[in-house]
Amino acid sequence: MRNSTPATVPLIALSLAWASAPATAAGQGSFRTLEELPGATVSRALAVTPDGATAVGYCHVAGEAHACRWTALGGVEDLWIGEATDLSDDGAVVVGQRGSFPGVATRWTAATGAVDLPGLGAAESRALAVSADGAVIVGVSGASAFRWTAAGGAQDLGPGTAHDVSADGAVVVGSTGPGGELSGTAFRWTAATGSLPLVSGWATARAVSGDGRVVYGHTFSTAPVTIGEARAFCWTEAAGWVDLGLPAQTWTYGTNFDGSVLVGGAWSAALQRTVAFRWTAGGGRVDLVGFPSDELAFDVSADGSVIVGGLSHGYVWRSSAFGERFCAPVPNSTGRGGLIDVNGSDLAQANDLRLSAEFLPLGGYGCFLVSSDVGATYPVSHSEGRLCLGGFIGRFVGPGQVLNAGAAGGFSLTVDLGALPTPFGPVAALPGDTWSFQAWHRDAHPTPTSNFTDAVRVTLR
C-alpha cells in the first residue's frame, strides 16, 4: 500500500547500492494488539492512513470475515461482512470485498455504507487499493485487473491483478496472469504507457510509492512458483529493476509516499518463523520482533514510524529510537489501556526528552510521573490502574504540567532533564542514569476513579 504525505517531503536517492544493504537487525519499537470484535479468533490490519491514526482490515467471527476499521479514539468498528483492504488518506473511504468468497468489490463511507462497485462484470471481484482522495479504486475482477472511477466506471487493464495505486490514482502496479500473486510478471500501468513489464520472468508488484516513482515487489526464480523462492525487488524509472539483496522468502507489501520505507514479511532462520520487517536503503532490513508467532507487516505511515499488520491478530507497531516500554496498562473507560511514548533525544546534555500519552478518556486531567525505580503495584487505592514505578516517585505538577486530554484523548510534555521532580525536590539527570516515566489520569468508570498508562524506561547517554 502507498501512503500520501505533503509534497514537501524530499525524494530519496535511489541507486544500485541497494543490492548491498545490510540484511537484518533488531527493531526498536513497541507492538500493540488491536482491539477485536467480540468472538473474533483472527484479525489482520491491512492498511493505515498516512498519519498512522486509522487502520482497516478484518476480524474473523464464527468463521466469517468482518471488515473492520480501527481508530485511536473509536476502537474497532464493524463495517460489513467481508474484508477491508485499503482506505483514503482521511480514513473516510474504505474499499475491499463484500461477502464471503466469491465476493464483490465494494466502497464504503459512513454516509452510504458498503456499496458494490458497478460495471465490473464478473461474478467475483475485489478492490485492493484506493487513491488518496478515495476517487480511484483498483483491484481484480474475474481474471482481469481493473481501475475504477465514479466518472469513468471500470477500466480493464488486462489479465492479472492490480495490487496498488499511487496517491493521485495515475499509476497502477500489479501482476499479470490468472494467479495474480503467484503467476505472470510484475507490471506498472499509466494512461500514457499502458501496462509495462518491470521484470522479466515470474514476479509481482505489490506496492507503489505515493508519487508513483518507486515500485516494490518480489520475484520468483522457478515456475511453477515456489513460495520459498520469493526475493524482494525495487523498480524506478532511472535504475530499472534492482534486487534488494535480501534473503529468499522475503515478501513485500507496503511503502510510504516517497518509497523510502518498505514493509513486509520474511523468514527468520534464527527464530524459525516469519517475522514482520521494515527496510530502508540506509538501514537495511530491520526485523520487528514482538510476537512469538508468525507475523507480517502490510502497511506503513507516511513517516515510516507506524506499521500495521498481523496474521493471527491485528497489531500496530510504533518505532522508538530509544526507551523500553514495560508494564501492561489496565483498560480505562475508553475500553483500552493508555499508552506512553518517548521522543526527542536520550542525550542528557541535549535536554530534549518529550513524553506523550494517548488512548485516554476525553477531557480528563492527568500528569506524568517519574522515578529511578520500577514497580508493579496493583490494585492502587482510588484507582483502577497499575502503578509501574517504585521507590521515590516524582510528579510533574508544576505550572503548565497538569494536563488535559482534550478532544484527542491525549497530552504531551517536554521534560526538563535538569530538574526532574522528586519528593525531596528537583534533581538533574546525568549520563548513565535510568529513569522510568508513566502517566496518571482521572477517569469515570462509571464512578470517579483514576488510572495509569503503561511505562517507559530511558537510560540517558
Coordinates of C-alpha atoms in Angstrom, one line a residue:
M1 CA 0.0 0.0 0.0
R2 CA 1.1 3.5 -0.7
N3 CA 0.8 6.4 1.7
S4 CA 0.5 10.0 0.9
T5 CA 2.2 12.9 2.6
P6 CA 2.7 16.6 1.7
A7 CA 4.7 17.2 -1.5
T8 CA 7.4 19.0 0.5
V9 CA 8.9 15.6 1.6
P10 CA 12.2 15.2 -0.3
L11 CA 12.6 12.2 -2.6
I12 CA 15.2 9.6 -1.6
A13 CA 18.2 8.9 -3.8
L14 CA 17.8 5.5 -5.5
S15 CA 20.8 3.6 -6.7
L16 CA 22.2 0.1 -7.4
A17 CA 23.9 0.3 -4.0
W18 CA 20.7 -1.1 -2.6
A19 CA 21.9 -4.6 -3.5
S20 CA 24.5 -4.5 -0.8
A21 CA 22.2 -3.3 2.0
P22 CA 22.6 -4.9 5.5
A23 CA 20.4 -8.0 6.0
T24 CA 18.8 -7.8 9.4
A25 CA 18.9 -6.1 12.8
A26 CA 16.6 -5.9 15.8
G27 CA 13.8 -3.3 15.5
Q28 CA 13.4 -0.8 18.3
G29 CA 9.7 -0.1 18.9
S30 CA 6.6 -1.5 20.5
F31 CA 3.7 -3.7 19.4
R32 CA 0.1 -3.2 20.5
T33 CA -2.5 -5.7 19.6
L34 CA -5.6 -4.1 18.1
E35 CA -9.0 -4.4 19.7
E36 CA -11.1 -7.2 18.1
L37 CA -14.8 -7.7 17.5
P38 CA -16.4 -9.9 20.2
G39 CA -15.8 -13.5 19.5
A40 CA -13.1 -12.9 16.9
T41 CA -10.5 -15.6 16.6
V42 CA -8.3 -14.0 13.9
S43 CA -7.7 -10.4 12.8
R44 CA -5.4 -8.6 10.4
A45 CA -4.7 -4.9 9.9
L46 CA -4.0 -4.4 6.1
A47 CA -3.7 -0.6 5.6
V48 CA -3.2 2.6 7.6
T49 CA -3.6 6.3 7.0
P50 CA -0.6 8.5 6.4
D51 CA -0.8 9.9 9.9
G52 CA -1.0 6.4 11.5
A53 CA -4.3 7.2 13.2
T54 CA -6.7 4.9 11.3
A55 CA -6.4 1.3 10.1
V56 CA -8.6 -1.2 8.3
G57 CA -8.6 -4.9 7.8
Y58 CA -10.8 -7.7 9.0
C59 CA -11.8 -9.8 12.0
H60 CA -13.0 -13.4 11.8
V61 CA -16.0 -14.2 13.9
A62 CA -17.7 -17.6 13.8
G63 CA -15.8 -18.5 10.6
E64 CA -17.0 -15.3 8.8
A65 CA -14.8 -12.3 7.9
H66 CA -16.0 -8.8 9.1
A67 CA -14.4 -5.7 7.5
C68 CA -13.1 -3.6 10.4
R69 CA -11.8 -0.1 10.9
W70 CA -9.7 0.9 13.9
T71 CA -9.3 4.5 15.1
A72 CA -7.3 5.9 18.1
L73 CA -10.5 7.1 19.8
G74 CA -13.2 4.9 18.4
G75 CA -11.7 1.4 18.9
V76 CA -12.9 -1.2 16.4
E77 CA -15.8 -0.7 14.1
D78 CA -17.7 -3.5 12.2
L79 CA -18.2 -2.1 8.6
W80 CA -19.6 -5.1 6.6
I81 CA -19.4 -8.8 6.1
G82 CA -16.1 -9.3 4.1
E83 CA -12.7 -7.7 4.1
A84 CA -11.4 -4.1 4.1
T85 CA -8.1 -3.8 2.2
D86 CA -7.4 0.0 1.9
L87 CA -8.6 3.4 2.9
S88 CA -8.3 7.0 1.7
D89 CA -5.9 9.4 3.4
D90 CA -8.5 10.8 5.7
G91 CA -9.9 7.4 6.5
A92 CA -13.4 8.3 5.3
V93 CA -13.4 6.0 2.3
V94 CA -12.7 2.3 2.7
V95 CA -12.5 -0.3 0.0
G96 CA -12.4 -4.1 -0.1
Q97 CA -14.6 -7.2 -0.8
R98 CA -18.1 -7.6 0.4
G99 CA -19.5 -11.1 1.2
S100 CA -17.8 -14.5 1.6
F101 CA -15.7 -15.8 -1.3
P102 CA -16.6 -15.3 -4.1
G103 CA -17.3 -11.7 -3.1
V104 CA -17.7 -8.4 -4.8
A105 CA -15.6 -5.3 -4.8
T106 CA -17.1 -2.6 -2.6
R107 CA -16.6 1.0 -1.5
W108 CA -17.7 2.2 2.0
T109 CA -18.4 5.6 3.5
A110 CA -20.2 6.5 6.7
A111 CA -23.0 8.1 4.6
T112 CA -23.5 5.3 2.1
G113 CA -22.4 2.2 3.8
A114 CA -20.8 -0.6 1.7
V115 CA -21.8 -0.1 -2.0
D116 CA -20.7 -2.6 -4.6
L117 CA -18.7 -1.1 -7.5
P118 CA -20.9 -1.1 -10.6
G119 CA -19.7 -2.2 -14.1
L120 CA -17.1 -4.8 -13.2
G121 CA -19.0 -7.5 -15.0
A122 CA -17.5 -10.6 -13.1
A123 CA -19.1 -12.8 -10.6
E124 CA -16.2 -12.3 -8.2
S125 CA -14.2 -9.1 -7.7
R126 CA -12.1 -7.5 -5.1
A127 CA -11.0 -3.9 -4.5
L128 CA -7.4 -3.9 -3.3
A129 CA -6.3 -0.2 -3.2
V130 CA -7.7 3.3 -3.3
S131 CA -6.2 6.7 -4.2
A132 CA -5.6 9.4 -1.6
D133 CA -8.9 11.1 -2.1
G134 CA -10.9 7.9 -2.4
A135 CA -11.9 8.5 -6.1
V136 CA -9.8 5.9 -7.9
I137 CA -10.0 2.2 -6.9
V138 CA -8.0 -0.7 -8.3
G139 CA -8.2 -4.5 -7.9
V140 CA -9.2 -7.7 -9.7
S141 CA -12.5 -8.7 -11.4
G142 CA -12.6 -12.2 -12.6
A143 CA -9.2 -12.8 -14.1
S144 CA -8.5 -9.1 -15.0
A145 CA -7.0 -6.1 -13.3
F146 CA -9.2 -3.1 -13.1
R147 CA -9.1 0.7 -12.4
W148 CA -12.4 2.2 -11.4
T149 CA -13.7 5.8 -11.0
A150 CA -17.2 7.1 -10.4
A151 CA -17.0 9.2 -13.6
G152 CA -15.5 6.7 -15.9
G153 CA -16.6 3.4 -14.5
A154 CA -14.4 0.3 -14.7
Q155 CA -11.4 0.1 -17.0
D156 CA -10.0 -3.3 -17.8
L157 CA -6.2 -3.2 -17.5
G158 CA -5.7 -6.7 -18.9
P159 CA -5.2 -10.2 -17.4
G160 CA -3.9 -10.1 -13.8
T161 CA -4.4 -8.3 -10.5
A162 CA -3.9 -4.6 -9.7
H163 CA -2.4 -4.5 -6.2
D164 CA -1.7 -0.8 -5.6
V165 CA -2.3 2.7 -6.9
S166 CA -0.4 6.0 -6.5
A167 CA -1.8 8.8 -4.4
D168 CA -3.2 10.6 -7.4
G169 CA -4.6 7.4 -9.0
A170 CA -2.5 7.8 -12.1
V171 CA -0.1 4.9 -11.6
V172 CA -1.2 1.3 -11.0
V173 CA 1.0 -1.7 -10.2
G174 CA 0.3 -5.4 -10.0
S175 CA 0.9 -8.7 -11.7
T176 CA -0.2 -10.4 -14.9
G177 CA -1.6 -13.8 -15.2
P178 CA -4.7 -15.5 -13.7
G179 CA -3.0 -16.4 -10.4
G180 CA -2.2 -12.8 -9.6
E181 CA 0.3 -13.2 -6.7
L182 CA 1.9 -16.4 -8.0
S183 CA 1.8 -16.2 -11.7
G184 CA 2.7 -13.8 -14.5
T185 CA 5.0 -10.9 -14.2
A186 CA 5.1 -7.5 -12.5
F187 CA 3.6 -4.5 -14.3
R188 CA 3.3 -0.7 -13.9
W189 CA 0.4 1.0 -15.7
T190 CA -0.2 4.6 -16.7
A191 CA -2.7 6.0 -19.1
A192 CA 0.2 7.1 -21.4
T193 CA 2.1 3.8 -21.4
G194 CA -0.4 1.1 -20.7
S195 CA 0.8 -1.9 -18.7
L196 CA 4.6 -2.3 -19.0
P197 CA 6.5 -5.2 -17.5
L198 CA 9.0 -4.3 -14.8
V199 CA 10.8 -7.6 -14.5
S200 CA 11.4 -10.5 -17.0
G201 CA 10.1 -13.8 -15.6
W202 CA 7.8 -14.6 -12.7
A203 CA 7.2 -11.6 -10.4
T204 CA 4.5 -9.5 -8.8
A205 CA 4.5 -5.8 -7.9
R206 CA 2.8 -5.2 -4.6
A207 CA 3.4 -1.6 -3.6
V208 CA 3.9 1.8 -5.3
S209 CA 5.0 5.0 -3.6
G210 CA 2.5 7.8 -3.3
D211 CA 4.2 9.7 -6.0
G212 CA 4.3 6.7 -8.3
R213 CA 8.0 6.7 -8.8
V214 CA 9.1 3.7 -6.7
V215 CA 7.7 0.2 -7.1
Y216 CA 8.3 -2.8 -4.8
G217 CA 7.6 -6.4 -5.3
H218 CA 9.0 -9.9 -5.2
T219 CA 10.4 -12.2 -7.9
F220 CA 10.4 -16.0 -8.2
S221 CA 13.2 -18.0 -9.8
T222 CA 11.2 -21.0 -10.6
A223 CA 7.9 -21.8 -12.4
P224 CA 5.6 -23.1 -11.2
V225 CA 6.2 -20.7 -8.3
T226 CA 7.8 -22.0 -5.1
I227 CA 6.9 -19.7 -2.2
G228 CA 10.3 -20.0 -0.6
E229 CA 11.9 -18.5 -3.6
A230 CA 10.4 -15.0 -3.3
R231 CA 13.1 -12.3 -3.4
A232 CA 12.4 -8.6 -2.9
F233 CA 13.0 -6.1 -5.7
C234 CA 12.6 -2.4 -6.3
W235 CA 12.0 -0.6 -9.6
T236 CA 12.5 3.1 -10.6
E237 CA 12.4 4.6 -14.0
A238 CA 16.1 5.7 -13.6
A239 CA 17.5 2.5 -12.2
G240 CA 15.1 -0.1 -13.6
W241 CA 14.8 -3.4 -11.7
V242 CA 17.1 -3.8 -8.7
D243 CA 17.3 -6.9 -6.4
L244 CA 17.4 -5.6 -2.8
G245 CA 19.9 -8.2 -1.8
L246 CA 17.6 -9.7 0.9
P247 CA 17.4 -13.4 1.6
A248 CA 15.0 -15.6 -0.2
Q249 CA 11.4 -15.9 1.2
T250 CA 11.1 -12.1 1.6
W251 CA 7.6 -10.7 0.8
T252 CA 6.9 -7.0 0.1
Y253 CA 3.6 -5.4 1.0
G254 CA 3.6 -1.7 1.7
T255 CA 5.6 1.5 1.3
N256 CA 5.3 5.2 2.2
F257 CA 4.9 8.3 -0.1
D258 CA 8.4 8.7 -1.3
G259 CA 9.3 5.0 -1.3
S260 CA 12.0 5.4 1.4
V261 CA 10.4 2.7 3.7
L262 CA 9.3 -0.8 2.7
V263 CA 7.5 -3.2 5.0
G264 CA 6.6 -6.9 4.6
G265 CA 7.4 -10.3 5.9
A266 CA 10.5 -12.5 5.8
W267 CA 11.6 -15.9 7.0
S268 CA 13.9 -15.7 10.0
A269 CA 16.3 -18.7 10.2
A270 CA 17.3 -17.7 13.7
L271 CA 13.7 -17.8 15.0
Q272 CA 12.4 -20.4 12.6
R273 CA 9.3 -18.4 11.8
T274 CA 8.1 -15.5 9.6
V275 CA 8.8 -12.0 11.0
A276 CA 7.5 -8.6 10.0
F277 CA 10.2 -6.3 8.8
R278 CA 10.9 -2.6 8.0
W279 CA 13.5 -1.9 5.3
T280 CA 15.3 1.3 4.3
A281 CA 18.1 1.8 1.8
G282 CA 20.4 3.1 4.5
G283 CA 19.5 0.8 7.4
G284 CA 18.7 -2.4 5.5
R285 CA 16.1 -4.9 6.9
V286 CA 15.1 -4.4 10.5
D287 CA 13.0 -7.2 11.9
L288 CA 10.1 -6.1 14.2
V289 CA 10.3 -8.8 16.8
G290 CA 7.5 -8.5 19.3
F291 CA 5.2 -11.5 18.9
P292 CA 6.1 -15.2 19.5
S293 CA 4.1 -16.3 16.4
D294 CA 4.5 -15.7 12.7
E295 CA 3.7 -12.1 11.7
L296 CA 3.6 -9.9 8.5
A297 CA 3.7 -6.1 8.1
F298 CA 1.2 -4.9 5.5
D299 CA 1.4 -1.1 5.5
V300 CA 3.3 1.9 6.9
S301 CA 2.5 5.5 7.8
A302 CA 3.9 8.4 5.7
D303 CA 6.9 9.0 8.0
G304 CA 7.6 5.3 8.5
S305 CA 7.1 5.3 12.2
V306 CA 3.7 3.4 12.4
I307 CA 3.3 -0.1 10.9
V308 CA 0.2 -2.3 10.8
G309 CA -0.1 -6.0 10.1
G310 CA -0.9 -9.3 11.6
L311 CA -1.5 -13.0 10.8
S312 CA -3.2 -14.3 13.9
H313 CA -4.1 -10.9 15.5
G314 CA -4.0 -7.4 14.0
Y315 CA -1.4 -5.1 15.5
V316 CA 0.1 -1.6 15.3
W317 CA 3.9 -1.1 15.8
R318 CA 5.4 2.2 16.7
S319 CA 9.1 2.9 16.3
S320 CA 11.2 4.4 19.1
A321 CA 14.8 5.4 18.7
F322 CA 15.3 4.9 22.4
G323 CA 13.5 3.8 25.6
E324 CA 11.9 0.5 26.6
R325 CA 8.2 0.3 27.3
F326 CA 7.1 -2.1 30.1
C327 CA 4.2 -2.9 32.4
A328 CA 0.9 -3.6 30.6
P329 CA -1.8 -1.0 31.3
V330 CA -5.3 -1.7 32.7
P331 CA -8.1 -0.7 30.3
N332 CA -9.7 2.6 31.2
S333 CA -13.3 3.8 30.3
T334 CA -12.3 4.0 26.6
G335 CA -12.1 0.2 26.6
R336 CA -8.3 0.2 26.1
G337 CA -5.3 0.9 28.2
G338 CA -3.5 4.2 28.0
L339 CA -0.1 4.3 26.3
I340 CA 3.0 6.4 26.9
D341 CA 5.6 7.3 24.3
V342 CA 9.0 9.0 24.5
N343 CA 10.6 11.0 21.7
G344 CA 13.4 13.6 21.2
S345 CA 16.8 12.6 22.4
D346 CA 18.3 10.3 25.1
L347 CA 21.3 12.5 25.3
A348 CA 21.3 14.2 28.7
Q349 CA 23.1 17.3 27.5
A350 CA 20.6 17.8 24.7
N351 CA 17.8 18.2 27.2
D352 CA 15.2 17.3 24.6
L353 CA 13.1 14.5 26.0
R354 CA 9.4 14.6 25.2
L355 CA 6.6 12.4 26.7
S356 CA 3.2 11.8 25.3
A357 CA 0.2 9.8 26.5
E358 CA -2.7 8.6 24.3
F359 CA -5.9 6.5 24.5
L360 CA -7.0 8.5 27.5
P361 CA -10.6 9.4 28.4
L362 CA -11.6 12.6 26.6
G363 CA -11.3 15.8 28.6
G364 CA -9.7 14.1 31.6
Y365 CA -6.9 15.7 33.6
G366 CA -3.6 14.0 34.4
C367 CA 0.1 14.3 34.8
F368 CA 3.3 12.4 34.2
L369 CA 5.3 10.6 36.9
V370 CA 9.0 9.8 37.2
S371 CA 11.2 7.5 39.3
S372 CA 14.6 5.9 39.2
D373 CA 13.0 2.6 40.3
V374 CA 10.3 0.3 38.8
G375 CA 7.4 -1.4 40.5
A376 CA 4.1 -3.2 39.8
T377 CA 1.6 -2.1 42.4
Y378 CA -2.0 -3.4 41.8
P379 CA -4.6 -2.6 42.9
V380 CA -3.8 1.1 43.8
S381 CA -6.1 2.9 46.3
H382 CA -8.7 5.1 44.5
S383 CA -7.5 3.8 41.1
E384 CA -8.3 1.0 38.7
G385 CA -4.8 1.1 37.2
R386 CA -1.4 -0.4 37.8
L387 CA 1.4 1.8 39.2
C388 CA 4.5 0.7 37.3
L389 CA 7.0 2.9 39.2
G390 CA 8.6 2.2 42.5
G391 CA 10.8 3.9 45.1
F392 CA 10.5 7.7 45.4
I393 CA 8.1 8.9 42.7
G394 CA 8.1 12.4 41.4
R395 CA 5.1 14.2 39.9
F396 CA 5.1 16.7 37.1
V397 CA 2.6 19.1 38.7
G398 CA 4.3 22.5 38.3
P399 CA 2.9 25.4 36.2
G400 CA 1.7 24.1 32.9
Q401 CA 2.4 20.4 33.8
V402 CA -1.1 19.3 34.9
L403 CA -2.6 18.5 31.5
N404 CA -6.0 17.8 29.9
A405 CA -6.6 15.0 27.4
G406 CA -9.0 17.2 25.5
A407 CA -10.9 16.0 22.4
A408 CA -7.9 14.0 21.1
G409 CA -7.7 11.8 24.2
G410 CA -4.0 12.6 24.9
F411 CA -1.5 15.1 26.2
S412 CA 2.3 15.7 26.0
L413 CA 5.1 17.3 27.9
T414 CA 8.7 18.4 27.3
V415 CA 10.8 17.2 30.2
D416 CA 13.5 19.4 31.8
L417 CA 16.2 16.9 32.5
G418 CA 17.9 19.5 34.6
A419 CA 15.1 19.5 37.1
L420 CA 13.3 16.2 37.4
P421 CA 10.8 16.2 40.3
T422 CA 11.3 14.0 43.3
P423 CA 9.6 14.1 46.8
F424 CA 12.7 15.9 48.1
G425 CA 13.0 18.5 45.4
P426 CA 14.2 18.6 41.8
V427 CA 17.3 16.7 40.7
A428 CA 19.4 16.8 37.5
A429 CA 19.5 13.7 35.3
L430 CA 23.1 12.6 34.4
P431 CA 24.5 10.5 31.6
G432 CA 24.2 6.8 32.6
D433 CA 21.1 7.4 34.7
T434 CA 18.0 5.3 34.1
W435 CA 14.6 7.0 34.7
S436 CA 11.2 5.5 34.3
F437 CA 8.1 7.5 33.3
Q438 CA 4.3 6.9 33.5
A439 CA 1.2 9.0 33.1
W440 CA -1.6 9.1 35.7
H441 CA -5.1 10.4 34.6
R442 CA -8.6 10.9 36.1
D443 CA -11.4 8.7 34.8
A444 CA -15.0 7.7 35.5
H445 CA -15.7 4.0 35.0
P446 CA -18.6 4.7 35.7
T447 CA -17.9 6.3 39.1
P448 CA -15.0 8.8 39.6
T449 CA -11.7 6.9 39.7
S450 CA -8.2 7.2 38.1
N451 CA -5.9 5.0 36.0
F452 CA -2.3 4.8 34.6
T453 CA -0.7 4.3 31.2
D454 CA 2.0 1.7 30.7
A455 CA 5.5 2.9 31.4
V456 CA 8.8 3.6 29.6
R457 CA 12.3 3.3 30.8
V458 CA 15.1 5.5 29.4
T459 CA 18.8 5.2 30.0
L460 CA 20.5 8.6 29.3
R461 CA 23.7 9.0 27.4

